[in-house]
XYZ file of C-alpha atoms in Angstrom:
182
model
C -18.587 1.152 -16.608
C -18.762 -1.084 -14.304
C -14.666 -0.436 -13.128
C -14.040 2.225 -9.485
C -11.070 3.838 -8.303
C -9.037 2.736 -6.954
C -9.068 4.673 -2.769
C -6.749 7.902 -3.297
C -5.983 10.594 -0.934
C -8.129 13.327 -0.427
C -6.628 16.141 -1.624
C -7.359 18.832 0.830
C -4.857 15.637 3.540
C -2.873 15.881 0.948
C -2.046 19.770 1.267
C -2.669 19.950 4.327
C 0.698 17.313 4.203
C 2.306 20.154 2.370
C 1.125 22.865 4.130
C 2.196 21.454 7.657
C 5.788 19.860 5.357
C 5.968 24.027 4.061
C 5.737 25.702 8.301
C 7.624 22.974 9.716
C 10.337 24.248 7.007
C 9.908 28.020 6.395
C 10.664 28.602 10.149
C 14.490 26.703 10.288
C 15.480 30.172 9.648
C 19.229 30.417 8.648
C 20.641 30.582 4.946
C 18.957 31.475 1.663
C 18.259 29.066 -0.528
C 21.408 29.591 -2.431
C 23.456 29.495 0.437
C 25.533 26.869 0.961
C 23.491 24.893 3.771
C 20.574 23.956 0.946
C 23.753 21.670 -0.258
C 23.322 18.995 1.687
C 19.922 19.503 2.509
C 19.120 18.259 -1.567
C 21.825 15.967 -1.628
C 20.047 14.636 1.563
C 17.128 14.935 0.313
C 17.992 12.721 -3.010
C 19.270 9.876 -1.174
C 16.435 9.550 1.093
C 14.217 9.639 -2.156
C 16.769 7.311 -4.072
C 16.667 4.342 -1.317
C 13.190 4.712 -1.518
C 12.572 3.901 -4.749
C 15.439 0.947 -4.648
C 12.405 -0.113 -1.387
C 10.083 0.151 -4.225
C 12.531 -2.137 -6.971
C 12.836 -4.037 -4.040
C 8.862 -4.714 -4.054
C 8.117 -5.001 -7.852
C 10.821 -7.295 -8.107
C 9.183 -9.661 -5.173
C 6.090 -10.022 -6.970
C 7.467 -10.159 -9.696
C 9.191 -13.481 -8.486
C 5.865 -15.256 -6.075
C 3.414 -14.148 -9.068
C 5.853 -14.407 -12.093
C 2.350 -14.464 -14.574
C 3.276 -10.681 -13.461
C 5.890 -10.084 -13.866
C 4.792 -8.572 -17.783
C 2.393 -6.417 -16.672
C 4.708 -4.556 -13.394
C 7.658 -4.206 -16.013
C 6.890 -1.589 -17.789
C 6.600 0.298 -13.948
C 9.398 -0.783 -13.042
C 11.470 0.740 -15.688
C 9.316 3.778 -14.424
C 10.211 3.295 -11.026
C 14.499 2.673 -11.718
C 13.749 5.694 -14.127
C 12.842 7.696 -11.127
C 15.834 6.645 -8.956
C 18.103 7.615 -12.017
C 16.648 11.433 -12.305
C 16.233 12.150 -7.934
C 20.270 10.231 -7.524
C 22.289 12.838 -6.250
C 25.207 12.041 -8.007
C 26.332 11.217 -11.506
C 27.640 7.647 -11.426
C 24.401 6.633 -9.962
C 22.294 7.327 -11.934
C 24.211 5.123 -14.145
C 23.850 2.275 -10.764
C 19.975 3.231 -10.935
C 20.109 2.691 -14.673
C 21.849 -0.367 -14.593
C 18.303 -2.206 -13.053
C 16.044 -0.651 -15.359
C 17.102 -3.782 -17.079
C 14.743 -6.849 -15.946
C 14.884 -8.268 -11.992
C 17.235 -10.728 -11.274
C 15.768 -14.243 -10.390
C 14.727 -14.686 -7.542
C 13.659 -17.495 -5.550
C 9.754 -17.791 -6.950
C 6.385 -18.957 -4.096
C 3.762 -17.609 -2.986
C 4.625 -15.956 0.280
C 8.151 -14.609 -0.991
C 9.128 -11.971 1.477
C 10.433 -8.716 -0.531
C 14.641 -8.613 -0.996
C 14.929 -6.284 1.869
C 12.406 -9.387 4.434
C 9.978 -6.700 4.776
C 6.803 -7.824 4.084
C 5.701 -11.206 2.856
C 4.584 -10.682 -0.994
C 0.280 -12.070 -0.184
C -0.320 -15.059 -2.117
C -2.967 -13.973 -4.383
C -2.471 -12.154 -7.593
C -5.139 -9.050 -7.006
C -3.454 -9.211 -3.340
C 0.104 -8.576 -4.479
C -0.907 -5.135 -6.498
C -3.147 -3.734 -4.125
C -0.276 -4.653 -1.686
C 2.225 -2.766 -4.364
C -0.530 -0.345 -4.859
C -0.475 1.017 -0.994
C 3.382 0.757 -1.357
C 3.111 3.190 -4.437
C 0.186 5.199 -2.630
C 2.394 6.002 0.512
C 5.611 6.484 -1.828
C 3.643 9.176 -3.343
C 2.025 11.247 -0.694
C 5.023 10.991 0.831
C 6.612 12.577 -1.507
C 4.447 15.225 -1.785
C 4.497 16.076 1.610
C 8.916 15.841 0.897
C 8.448 19.096 -1.252
C 7.299 21.198 0.136
C 10.855 21.658 2.419
C 12.659 20.877 -1.369
C 14.859 23.181 -3.222
C 13.531 23.938 -6.126
C 14.594 21.246 -9.254
C 14.378 19.286 -6.997
C 11.001 20.088 -5.774
C 9.890 19.547 -9.720
C 11.010 16.399 -9.710
C 9.254 14.973 -6.444
C 6.285 16.724 -7.510
C 6.402 14.648 -10.822
C 8.081 11.752 -10.144
C 4.797 11.987 -6.994
C 2.635 12.201 -9.439
C 3.734 10.002 -11.492
C 3.542 6.508 -8.721
C -0.458 7.715 -8.627
C -0.949 6.954 -11.379
C 0.965 3.208 -10.987
C -1.141 3.076 -8.439
C -4.503 3.541 -10.456
C -2.556 0.902 -13.416
C -1.951 -1.936 -11.033
C -5.799 -1.934 -8.866
C -6.907 -1.446 -12.555
C -8.452 -4.047 -14.569
C -6.465 -4.203 -17.788
C -8.157 -3.252 -20.872
C -10.909 -1.306 -18.439
C -9.650 1.851 -19.442
C -8.845 2.497 -23.189
């Protein structure tokens, strides 16, 4: 088969990062995981994770706006990222607003180098480069979440691990040729 896998972090680098995070959080002392201090930590971690997912949604929207021919290919991945935001939300009300963002992205101005909604990096003018940039964003967020799960309380750690794995799959799907793998 003439297709290649997208570069991905080694298992060793992910484990080393997670181990380092575990050492840093494990040495903090303080209350037990079931004590009241776990709730604020979990809430902060969830809010950060939701913000990260929302930024990724903005990148999906900007990419689809700049390259309308990619919109259909990006739609299921974008919907999955919106579902991640809902699952990570610290508030039941927050998951309702995140669910609404799972619908089709709002119309945005088109242009070959349209900036993201937050004013971040512009979308590359070539579709293949735009997909690579989106895959890099997915991969980076997946790596970050893998590291964060080491310090996360039980259920949140499981959710972060699941979402990180999904992000790694998204990165692969964004850089693979459609129809190349069965």
